[in-house]
Short mmCIF file of C-alpha atoms and ligand atoms in Angstrom, two decimals:
data_model
loop_
_atom_site.label_atom_id
_atom_site.label_comp_id
_atom_site.label_asym_id
_atom_site.label_seq_id
_atom_site.Cartn_x
_atom_site.Cartn_y
_atom_site.Cartn_z
CA MET A 260 28.91 -10.11 3.89
CA ASP A 261 25.71 -8.25 4.78
CA PRO A 262 22.88 -10.33 3.19
CA PHE A 263 20.85 -7.34 2.03
CA GLN A 264 23.89 -5.61 0.49
CA ASN A 265 24.67 -8.91 -1.26
CA ALA A 266 21.16 -9.02 -2.72
CA ILE A 267 21.47 -5.42 -3.91
CA LEU A 268 24.82 -6.18 -5.57
CA PHE A 269 23.20 -9.01 -7.52
CA LEU A 270 20.38 -6.69 -8.62
CA GLU A 271 23.01 -4.23 -9.86
CA SER A 272 24.75 -7.02 -11.80
CA ILE A 273 21.67 -7.49 -14.00
CA ARG A 274 21.00 -3.76 -14.56
CA LYS A 275 22.31 -3.95 -18.14
CA TYR A 276 19.73 -6.60 -19.04
CA ILE A 277 16.66 -4.77 -17.70
CA ASN A 278 14.30 -3.37 -20.35
CA PRO A 279 15.51 0.15 -21.18
CA ASP A 280 12.11 1.71 -20.47
CA LEU A 281 12.05 0.10 -17.00
CA VAL A 282 15.61 0.42 -15.76
CA LYS A 283 15.02 3.86 -14.23
CA TYR A 284 12.73 2.15 -11.68
CA LEU A 285 15.33 -0.44 -10.58
CA ASP A 286 16.46 1.59 -7.57
CA ARG A 287 12.96 1.22 -6.12
CA LEU A 288 13.81 -2.41 -5.35
CA LYS A 289 16.85 -1.42 -3.31
CA THR A 290 14.89 -0.29 -0.25
CA PRO A 291 11.99 -2.19 1.32
CA HIS A 292 8.81 -0.14 1.51
CA ASN A 293 8.54 -0.69 5.29
CA VAL A 294 10.68 -2.31 7.95
CA TYR A 295 9.01 -2.66 11.35
CA LYS A 296 10.92 -3.73 14.43
CA THR A 297 10.16 -4.08 18.09
CA THR A 298 11.03 -5.96 21.23
CA LEU A 299 8.38 -8.50 22.17
CA LYS A 300 7.98 -8.71 25.97
CA VAL A 301 6.82 -12.11 27.14
CA GLY A 302 6.92 -12.54 30.93
CA LYS A 303 10.46 -11.70 31.98
CA ASN A 304 11.88 -12.36 28.50
CA SER A 305 12.41 -10.01 25.55
CA TYR A 306 12.70 -11.00 21.89
CA LEU A 307 13.74 -8.78 19.01
CA ALA A 308 11.22 -9.01 16.13
CA PHE A 309 11.07 -7.73 12.56
CA ARG A 310 8.70 -7.50 9.58
CA SER A 311 10.02 -6.27 6.24
CA GLN A 312 7.58 -5.34 3.44
CA HIS A 313 9.73 -5.12 0.35
CA ASN A 314 7.51 -4.39 -2.64
CA ASN A 315 3.78 -4.70 -3.36
CA ALA A 316 3.54 -3.57 -7.00
CA LEU A 317 2.24 -7.03 -8.04
CA GLY A 318 -0.01 -7.65 -5.01
CA PRO A 319 -0.07 -7.86 -1.20
CA TYR A 320 3.26 -8.46 0.52
CA LYS A 321 3.80 -12.17 1.14
CA GLY A 322 6.40 -14.06 3.13
CA GLY A 323 7.19 -16.29 6.08
CA ILE A 324 8.11 -15.60 9.68
CA ARG A 325 11.37 -17.14 10.84
CA PHE A 326 12.07 -18.02 14.50
CA HIS A 327 15.84 -18.35 14.86
CA SER A 328 18.60 -17.15 17.16
CA GLN A 329 20.59 -15.77 14.18
CA VAL A 330 17.79 -13.62 12.66
CA THR A 331 19.00 -10.12 11.75
CA GLU A 332 17.31 -7.10 10.21
CA SER A 333 19.51 -7.38 7.13
CA GLU A 334 18.62 -11.06 6.62
CA VAL A 335 14.88 -10.33 6.94
CA LYS A 336 15.21 -7.49 4.39
CA ALA A 337 17.14 -9.72 1.95
CA LEU A 338 14.58 -12.53 2.30
CA SER A 339 11.75 -10.06 1.67
CA LEU A 340 13.44 -8.93 -1.56
CA TRP A 341 13.83 -12.56 -2.67
CA MET A 342 10.13 -13.13 -1.92
CA SER A 343 9.23 -10.25 -4.28
CA LEU A 344 11.30 -11.96 -6.98
CA LYS A 345 9.99 -15.45 -6.17
CA CYS A 346 6.33 -14.42 -6.42
CA SER A 347 7.11 -12.55 -9.63
CA ILE A 348 8.91 -15.45 -11.34
CA ALA A 349 6.12 -17.82 -10.25
CA GLY A 350 3.63 -15.49 -11.92
CA ILE A 351 1.44 -15.04 -8.83
CA PRO A 352 -0.15 -11.68 -7.91
CA LEU A 353 1.75 -11.14 -4.67
CA GLY A 354 4.65 -8.99 -3.49
CA GLY A 355 7.50 -9.71 -1.10
CA GLY A 356 7.65 -9.66 2.67
CA LYS A 357 9.41 -11.51 5.49
CA GLY A 358 9.39 -11.58 9.26
CA GLY A 359 11.64 -12.85 11.98
CA VAL A 360 12.01 -13.22 15.73
CA VAL A 361 15.37 -13.68 17.44
CA ILE A 362 14.61 -16.78 19.49
CA ASP A 363 15.82 -20.36 19.78
CA PRO A 364 12.51 -22.24 19.79
CA LYS A 365 14.21 -25.38 21.09
CA LYS A 366 15.04 -23.53 24.31
CA VAL A 367 11.50 -22.38 25.17
CA ASN A 368 8.46 -24.40 26.27
CA VAL A 369 5.20 -24.60 24.28
CA LYS A 370 3.46 -22.00 26.45
CA GLU A 371 6.25 -19.47 25.85
CA LEU A 372 6.24 -20.27 22.12
CA GLU A 373 2.50 -19.60 21.96
CA GLU A 374 2.92 -16.31 23.87
CA VAL A 375 5.75 -15.18 21.57
CA SER A 376 3.62 -16.06 18.51
CA ARG A 377 0.64 -14.10 19.86
CA ALA A 378 2.87 -11.14 20.78
CA TYR A 379 4.27 -11.17 17.24
CA ALA A 380 0.73 -11.15 15.79
CA ARG A 381 -0.16 -8.13 17.97
CA PHE A 382 3.01 -6.35 16.78
CA VAL A 383 2.26 -6.83 13.07
CA ALA A 384 -1.56 -6.60 13.27
CA PRO A 385 -1.75 -2.92 12.22
CA HIS A 386 0.41 -3.64 9.16
CA ILE A 387 -0.98 -6.94 7.79
CA GLY A 388 -4.28 -8.20 6.33
CA GLU A 389 -5.68 -10.36 3.53
CA HIS A 390 -5.10 -7.58 1.01
CA VAL A 391 -2.12 -5.93 2.69
CA ASP A 392 0.50 -8.43 3.87
CA VAL A 393 0.06 -12.19 4.26
CA PRO A 394 2.59 -13.95 6.53
CA ALA A 395 3.32 -17.70 6.53
CA PRO A 396 5.62 -20.22 8.23
CA ASP A 397 9.38 -20.28 7.59
CA VAL A 398 12.32 -21.79 9.45
CA ASN A 399 11.13 -23.14 12.85
CA THR A 400 7.54 -21.94 12.47
CA ASN A 401 4.68 -24.27 11.55
CA PRO A 402 0.90 -24.59 11.07
CA GLN A 403 0.26 -24.53 14.85
CA ILE A 404 2.13 -21.21 15.15
CA MET A 405 0.06 -19.83 12.24
CA ALA A 406 -3.11 -20.93 14.07
CA TRP A 407 -2.09 -19.01 17.23
CA MET A 408 -1.20 -15.92 15.19
CA LEU A 409 -4.43 -16.04 13.19
CA ASP A 410 -6.46 -16.41 16.37
CA GLU A 411 -4.75 -13.39 17.97
CA TYR A 412 -5.13 -11.33 14.81
CA GLU A 413 -8.85 -12.15 14.49
CA LYS A 414 -9.40 -11.11 18.13
CA ILE A 415 -7.94 -7.69 17.28
CA VAL A 416 -9.87 -7.10 14.04
CA GLY A 417 -13.06 -8.65 15.42
CA HIS A 418 -13.91 -10.92 12.49
CA HIS A 419 -12.65 -14.00 10.65
CA ALA A 420 -9.76 -13.26 8.33
CA LEU A 421 -8.45 -16.68 7.26
CA GLY A 422 -6.60 -15.29 4.26
CA THR A 423 -4.30 -13.20 6.47
CA PHE A 424 -1.96 -16.14 7.19
CA THR A 425 -1.11 -19.14 5.02
CA GLY A 426 0.46 -22.46 5.96
CA LYS A 427 -2.39 -23.01 8.43
CA PRO A 428 -3.66 -26.40 9.64
CA LEU A 429 -6.14 -27.97 7.18
CA GLU A 430 -8.93 -27.72 9.76
CA ILE A 431 -8.79 -23.92 9.80
CA GLY A 432 -8.36 -23.04 6.16
CA GLY A 433 -5.06 -24.68 5.19
CA SER A 434 -4.69 -26.02 1.67
CA GLN A 435 -4.47 -29.61 0.53
CA GLY A 436 -1.04 -30.31 -0.94
CA ARG A 437 0.80 -27.58 1.01
CA THR A 438 3.06 -29.89 3.04
CA LYS A 439 4.65 -31.49 0.00
CA ALA A 440 4.39 -28.41 -2.26
CA THR A 441 7.98 -27.16 -2.08
CA GLY A 442 9.51 -30.59 -2.72
CA PHE A 443 6.95 -31.37 -5.41
CA GLY A 444 7.57 -28.01 -7.13
CA GLY A 445 11.30 -28.76 -7.07
CA VAL A 446 10.83 -32.13 -8.78
CA LEU A 447 8.58 -30.50 -11.40
CA ALA A 448 11.25 -27.84 -11.99
CA MET A 449 13.91 -30.55 -12.40
CA GLN A 450 11.68 -32.44 -14.85
CA TYR A 451 10.98 -29.39 -17.05
CA LEU A 452 14.72 -28.81 -17.25
CA LEU A 453 15.61 -32.43 -18.02
CA ASN A 454 12.91 -32.68 -20.71
CA THR A 455 14.14 -29.47 -22.32
CA LEU A 456 17.83 -30.37 -22.14
CA ALA A 457 17.17 -33.83 -23.56
CA GLN A 458 16.21 -32.22 -26.87
CA ASP A 459 19.73 -30.81 -27.21
CA LYS A 460 22.53 -33.22 -28.34
CA LYS A 461 24.93 -31.45 -25.97
CA TYR A 462 22.89 -32.70 -23.01
CA GLU A 463 22.15 -36.21 -24.25
CA TRP A 464 22.55 -37.56 -20.69
CA ALA A 465 19.30 -35.78 -19.70
CA GLY A 466 17.37 -38.16 -21.95
CA LYS A 467 18.51 -41.29 -20.06
CA PRO A 468 15.71 -43.42 -18.56
CA LYS A 469 14.61 -41.99 -15.22
CA SER A 470 15.91 -45.06 -13.41
CA GLN A 471 19.44 -44.06 -14.49
CA ILE A 472 19.21 -40.39 -13.46
CA THR A 473 21.00 -40.24 -10.10
CA ILE A 474 20.09 -37.75 -7.39
CA ALA A 475 21.81 -36.76 -4.12
CA ILE A 476 19.88 -34.66 -1.62
CA GLN A 477 21.35 -32.65 1.24
CA GLY A 478 18.79 -32.35 4.06
CA PHE A 479 15.98 -34.76 4.86
CA GLY A 480 13.43 -32.39 6.41
CA ASN A 481 10.17 -31.26 4.85
CA VAL A 482 11.71 -30.17 1.55
CA GLY A 483 14.40 -32.85 1.17
CA TYR A 484 12.12 -35.71 2.15
CA TRP A 485 9.31 -34.75 -0.24
CA PHE A 486 11.75 -34.13 -3.07
CA ALA A 487 13.20 -37.62 -2.49
CA GLN A 488 9.80 -39.31 -2.16
CA ILE A 489 8.23 -37.72 -5.25
CA ALA A 490 11.35 -38.15 -7.41
CA SER A 491 11.59 -41.77 -6.35
CA ASP A 492 7.86 -42.39 -7.00
CA LEU A 493 8.40 -41.02 -10.51
CA GLY A 494 11.22 -43.53 -11.08
CA TYR A 495 14.37 -41.39 -10.52
CA LYS A 496 17.23 -42.98 -8.56
CA VAL A 497 17.87 -41.20 -5.25
CA ILE A 498 21.23 -42.58 -4.15
CA ALA A 499 22.16 -40.34 -1.21
CA VAL A 500 20.50 -38.20 1.45
CA SER A 501 21.76 -36.45 4.58
CA ASP A 502 20.69 -34.74 7.76
CA SER A 503 22.62 -32.62 10.24
CA LYS A 504 24.31 -35.76 11.64
CA GLY A 505 25.66 -37.17 8.37
CA ALA A 506 24.82 -38.74 5.01
CA ILE A 507 24.03 -42.20 3.63
CA TYR A 508 24.72 -43.68 0.20
CA VAL A 509 22.66 -46.52 -1.29
CA HIS A 510 23.95 -47.63 -4.67
CA ASP A 511 20.70 -49.25 -5.85
CA GLY A 512 18.58 -46.19 -5.02
CA LEU A 513 16.97 -45.73 -1.62
CA ASP A 514 13.35 -46.01 -0.48
CA PRO A 515 12.60 -42.55 1.04
CA LYS A 516 9.53 -43.60 3.09
CA ALA A 517 11.31 -46.59 4.70
CA THR A 518 14.38 -44.37 5.25
CA LEU A 519 12.24 -41.75 7.03
CA ASP A 520 10.61 -44.41 9.22
CA CYS A 521 14.05 -45.84 10.06
CA LYS A 522 15.43 -42.36 10.85
CA ARG A 523 12.46 -41.67 13.15
CA GLU A 524 12.99 -44.92 14.97
CA LYS A 525 16.76 -44.55 15.39
CA GLY A 526 17.01 -40.79 15.68
CA SER A 527 19.40 -40.44 12.72
CA LEU A 528 19.94 -41.67 9.16
CA ALA A 529 22.98 -43.73 10.11
CA GLY A 530 22.56 -47.32 8.91
CA CYS A 531 19.15 -46.62 7.27
CA TYR A 532 20.06 -48.23 3.95
CA CYS A 533 16.51 -49.01 2.84
CA VAL A 534 15.64 -50.41 -0.58
CA GLY A 535 12.12 -51.57 -1.53
CA GLY A 536 10.83 -51.31 2.05
CA VAL A 537 13.68 -53.35 3.55
CA CYS A 538 16.55 -51.77 5.49
CA ASP A 539 19.76 -53.75 5.37
CA LEU A 540 23.22 -52.73 6.56
CA LYS A 541 24.79 -54.44 3.51
CA LYS A 542 22.98 -52.22 1.03
CA GLY A 543 24.72 -48.91 1.69
CA LYS A 544 27.48 -46.98 3.37
CA PRO A 545 27.83 -43.83 5.45
CA LEU A 546 29.17 -40.61 3.93
CA SER A 547 30.12 -37.26 5.41
CA ASN A 548 28.02 -34.24 4.47
CA ASP A 549 30.92 -32.92 2.36
CA GLU A 550 31.22 -36.23 0.50
CA LEU A 551 27.51 -36.13 -0.38
CA LEU A 552 27.91 -32.72 -2.00
CA GLU A 553 30.86 -33.96 -4.04
CA LEU A 554 29.23 -37.15 -5.38
CA ASP A 555 29.35 -37.82 -9.12
CA VAL A 556 25.58 -37.63 -9.67
CA ASP A 557 23.36 -36.13 -12.33
CA ILE A 558 21.39 -33.96 -9.91
CA LEU A 559 22.50 -32.43 -6.60
CA VAL A 560 19.73 -30.99 -4.43
CA PRO A 561 20.85 -28.81 -1.50
CA SER A 562 17.75 -28.71 0.75
CA ALA A 563 19.11 -27.72 4.12
CA LEU A 564 21.13 -24.58 4.71
CA GLU A 565 22.49 -21.50 2.97
CA SER A 566 26.07 -21.17 1.59
CA VAL A 567 26.83 -24.93 1.62
CA ILE A 568 28.36 -24.71 -1.87
CA ASN A 569 31.01 -22.05 -1.54
CA SER A 570 34.46 -21.05 -2.73
CA GLN A 571 35.97 -23.90 -0.66
CA ASN A 572 34.15 -26.79 -2.35
CA ALA A 573 32.66 -25.45 -5.63
CA LYS A 574 35.55 -26.83 -7.70
CA LYS A 575 34.86 -30.31 -6.30
CA ILE A 576 31.19 -30.42 -7.30
CA LYS A 577 30.69 -33.08 -9.97
CA ALA A 578 26.91 -33.00 -10.43
CA ARG A 579 25.59 -31.88 -13.82
CA VAL A 580 22.69 -29.88 -12.39
CA VAL A 581 22.21 -28.26 -8.98
CA VAL A 582 18.57 -27.72 -7.95
CA GLU A 583 18.57 -25.10 -5.19
CA MET A 584 15.78 -26.11 -2.83
CA ALA A 585 17.22 -24.29 0.21
CA ASN A 586 17.32 -20.50 0.06
CA GLY A 587 20.78 -19.31 -0.98
CA PRO A 588 22.72 -22.61 -0.82
CA VAL A 589 25.27 -21.47 -3.45
CA THR A 590 27.41 -18.41 -2.66
CA PRO A 591 28.08 -15.84 -5.44
CA GLU A 592 31.74 -16.98 -5.72
CA ALA A 593 30.68 -20.63 -6.04
CA ASP A 594 28.03 -19.69 -8.59
CA ALA A 595 30.75 -18.27 -10.86
CA ILE A 596 32.86 -21.43 -10.49
CA LEU A 597 29.91 -23.73 -11.26
CA HIS A 598 29.05 -21.62 -14.31
CA LYS A 599 32.65 -21.86 -15.52
CA ASN A 600 32.51 -25.65 -15.06
CA LYS A 601 29.26 -25.80 -17.07
CA ILE A 602 27.21 -27.01 -14.12
CA LEU A 603 23.65 -25.73 -14.47
CA VAL A 604 22.05 -24.24 -11.37
CA LEU A 605 18.26 -24.00 -11.10
CA PRO A 606 18.03 -20.98 -8.78
CA ASP A 607 16.14 -20.96 -5.49
CA ILE A 608 13.71 -18.20 -6.50
CA PHE A 609 12.36 -20.59 -9.13
CA ALA A 610 13.22 -24.09 -7.83
CA ASN A 611 11.60 -23.69 -4.40
CA ALA A 612 8.68 -21.47 -5.51
CA GLY A 613 6.22 -24.41 -5.19
CA GLY A 614 5.72 -23.55 -1.53
CA VAL A 615 4.68 -19.94 -2.01
CA THR A 616 2.59 -20.89 -5.05
CA VAL A 617 0.47 -23.28 -2.97
CA SER A 618 0.36 -20.61 -0.23
CA TYR A 619 -1.15 -18.37 -2.90
CA PHE A 620 -3.69 -21.13 -3.65
CA GLU A 621 -4.49 -21.28 0.08
CA TRP A 622 -5.10 -17.51 0.09
CA VAL A 623 -7.34 -17.77 -3.00
CA GLN A 624 -9.34 -20.59 -1.37
CA ASN A 625 -9.71 -18.62 1.89
CA ILE A 626 -10.89 -15.49 0.11
CA SER A 627 -13.34 -17.35 -2.12
CA GLY A 628 -14.45 -19.82 0.59
CA TRP A 629 -14.21 -22.62 -1.98
CA TYR A 630 -11.78 -25.45 -1.28
CA TRP A 631 -9.94 -27.63 -3.81
CA LYS A 632 -8.96 -31.30 -3.84
CA GLU A 633 -5.28 -32.23 -3.67
CA GLU A 634 -5.21 -33.29 -7.35
CA GLU A 635 -6.59 -29.87 -8.31
CA VAL A 636 -3.89 -28.10 -6.28
CA ASP A 637 -1.17 -30.29 -7.83
CA GLU A 638 -2.44 -29.72 -11.35
CA ARG A 639 -2.61 -25.94 -10.92
CA LEU A 640 0.89 -25.92 -9.42
CA ASP A 641 2.24 -27.83 -12.41
CA LYS A 642 0.61 -25.37 -14.84
CA LEU A 643 1.97 -22.26 -13.11
CA LEU A 644 5.49 -23.58 -12.62
CA LYS A 645 5.66 -24.85 -16.20
CA LYS A 646 4.74 -21.41 -17.48
CA ALA A 647 7.36 -19.91 -15.17
CA PHE A 648 10.01 -22.33 -16.48
CA GLU A 649 9.15 -21.50 -20.10
CA ALA A 650 9.65 -17.77 -19.45
CA LEU A 651 12.92 -18.47 -17.68
CA TRP A 652 14.20 -20.79 -20.42
CA GLN A 653 13.24 -18.31 -23.15
CA GLU A 654 15.19 -15.51 -21.43
CA TYR A 655 18.15 -17.85 -20.84
CA GLN A 656 18.22 -18.75 -24.54
CA ARG A 657 17.65 -15.18 -25.74
CA LEU A 658 20.50 -13.67 -23.69
CA LYS A 659 22.88 -16.60 -24.32
CA ASN A 660 25.66 -15.71 -21.91
CA VAL A 661 23.72 -15.47 -18.67
CA THR A 662 23.17 -18.04 -15.92
CA PHE A 663 19.76 -19.42 -15.02
CA ARG A 664 19.93 -17.28 -11.89
CA GLN A 665 20.48 -14.11 -13.90
CA ALA A 666 17.72 -15.09 -16.34
CA ALA A 667 15.29 -15.70 -13.46
CA TYR A 668 16.13 -12.35 -11.84
CA ILE A 669 15.76 -10.55 -15.16
CA VAL A 670 12.28 -12.02 -15.81
CA ALA A 671 11.20 -11.34 -12.20
CA VAL A 672 12.56 -7.79 -12.04
CA ASN A 673 11.12 -6.80 -15.44
CA ARG A 674 7.66 -7.92 -14.30
CA ILE A 675 7.82 -5.98 -11.04
CA LEU A 676 9.16 -2.87 -12.76
CA THR A 677 6.42 -3.08 -15.42
CA ALA A 678 3.89 -2.95 -12.57
CA GLU A 679 5.85 -0.07 -11.00
CA LYS A 680 5.75 1.85 -14.28
CA LEU A 681 2.01 1.28 -14.70
CA ARG A 682 1.24 2.28 -11.12
CA ARG A 683 3.70 5.09 -10.41
CA PRO A 684 5.36 6.21 -13.65
CA THR A 685 6.65 9.52 -12.36
CA SER A 686 6.95 9.45 -8.56
P1 NAD B 773 13.52 -28.63 7.88
O1 NAD B 773 13.92 -28.03 9.18
O2 NAD B 773 12.28 -29.46 7.82
O3 NAD B 773 14.70 -29.59 7.34
C1 NAD B 773 16.04 -29.20 7.28
C2 NAD B 773 16.88 -30.46 7.11
O4 NAD B 773 18.25 -30.09 6.92
C3 NAD B 773 16.86 -31.43 8.29
O5 NAD B 773 16.79 -32.74 7.80
C4 NAD B 773 18.22 -31.21 8.95
O6 NAD B 773 18.67 -32.35 9.65
C5 NAD B 773 19.05 -30.94 7.72
N1 NAD B 773 20.33 -30.29 8.02
C6 NAD B 773 20.61 -29.32 8.92
N2 NAD B 773 21.93 -29.06 8.90
C7 NAD B 773 22.47 -29.87 7.97
C8 NAD B 773 23.79 -30.08 7.50
N3 NAD B 773 24.81 -29.40 7.97
N4 NAD B 773 23.96 -31.01 6.52
C9 NAD B 773 22.95 -31.73 6.04
N5 NAD B 773 21.69 -31.58 6.46
C10 NAD B 773 21.46 -30.67 7.41
O7 NAD B 773 13.49 -27.43 6.84
P2 NAD B 773 12.75 -27.38 5.43
O8 NAD B 773 11.40 -26.79 5.58
O9 NAD B 773 12.93 -28.69 4.76
O10 NAD B 773 13.62 -26.28 4.67
C11 NAD B 773 14.90 -26.56 4.14
C12 NAD B 773 15.39 -25.39 3.31
O11 NAD B 773 14.42 -25.10 2.29
C13 NAD B 773 15.56 -24.05 4.07
O12 NAD B 773 16.63 -23.36 3.46
C14 NAD B 773 14.27 -23.30 3.79
O13 NAD B 773 14.44 -21.89 3.88
C15 NAD B 773 14.03 -23.74 2.34
N6 NAD B 773 12.63 -23.59 1.91
C16 NAD B 773 11.63 -24.26 2.56
C17 NAD B 773 10.33 -24.13 2.11
C18 NAD B 773 9.21 -24.89 2.76
O14 NAD B 773 8.09 -24.83 2.23
N7 NAD B 773 9.45 -25.66 3.82
C19 NAD B 773 10.04 -23.27 1.03
C20 NAD B 773 11.08 -22.61 0.39
C21 NAD B 773 12.38 -22.78 0.84
#
């Protein structure tokens, strides 16, 4: 189904829960404020490019730029809407935006990639700025690409403007703690939930010692790896991880750093059964990606792709909690099945908001010219996400029969619509 239409349908499904004095503004979220598109010409090649600015009632538009062969206008619009909600639930003063270029970065050389990045910056330059719209990396874009875009943008405006892009290299205004922020935020989110559930007899399991809380993670890239590493450092038992080539299972709990080193050396996770710094073929076994999702674990963490838990496999999910680190890993049909089976889902707009929150910190540091230590970044992230969780939990408890996803949307939408009402009550 069309991703943007899907997002709109979900918004409609929570209409009845929106504050009565705000609901008349809900339709304002159904159309992005601006959608820019063009064809970037680089040498003999052409690339379709988009920037969607969804809503800026809470602050400047904010959102990544995706380089992928499957990028569509509808996907970029849907992602920009989710960014509005993500910034709102995280309690940061930013709106929602997203960009995309239809390109397979693996098929172009570095020179071409730089030219495409600079062409994209020229395309969006009239529409972005520190206080207008602040892009960042997303799928297949990285700090180097942000550096090229920033450089091109500054040439056009004729002055430094570090706060116009986030996710930059540390040397040119990036923030400490950004690389691990999404995974770290996800572990914090999981911990707030476990600590809260543990107070309720119904969820006694959540109070088990950390070393007995089992975790399976799909995806071992930036998000999956950091989730595994931080959870493991805190004492949780990560028993399975996967990448695009397959999954591994280590009964005693795996060592994420040694596993990553082993994967880098061998090119895949296969056989990387590493415990306490030692990798030994006897300590684990291979699994398929489907088997990982269906493991009987306490926490399942999809950190790779969208729609991996769907109507085909939702009934087979045995985890007690799903922490959505990827964007949109659970389809609407699967969400209903998980809810029926009493599996709690921490929704993406909250669970993976650590990344955009530290991007916000980067923006604050760039604007103020005052840079923070990593511990300071981590501490501020913990404070903001904890506050966000408390609001989400309160709404979840107050409304009783809603899912976490609905509760998160309701909190986020009410905040944006309150700003809409204050700014433009009658237009
Ligand atoms: P990444 O490219 O670093 O890692 C993706 C991982 O998924 C890789 O290990 C890859 O091998 C694995 N993978 C691909 N196909 C798979 C499959 N079929 N089964 C199992 N694993 C598979 O990407 P990332 O930055 O870690 O992002 C992962 C997800 O998190 C994406 O959905 C992204 O939109 C979302 N996200 C990322 C951030 C961030 O700050 N990086 C923030 C918010 C959301």
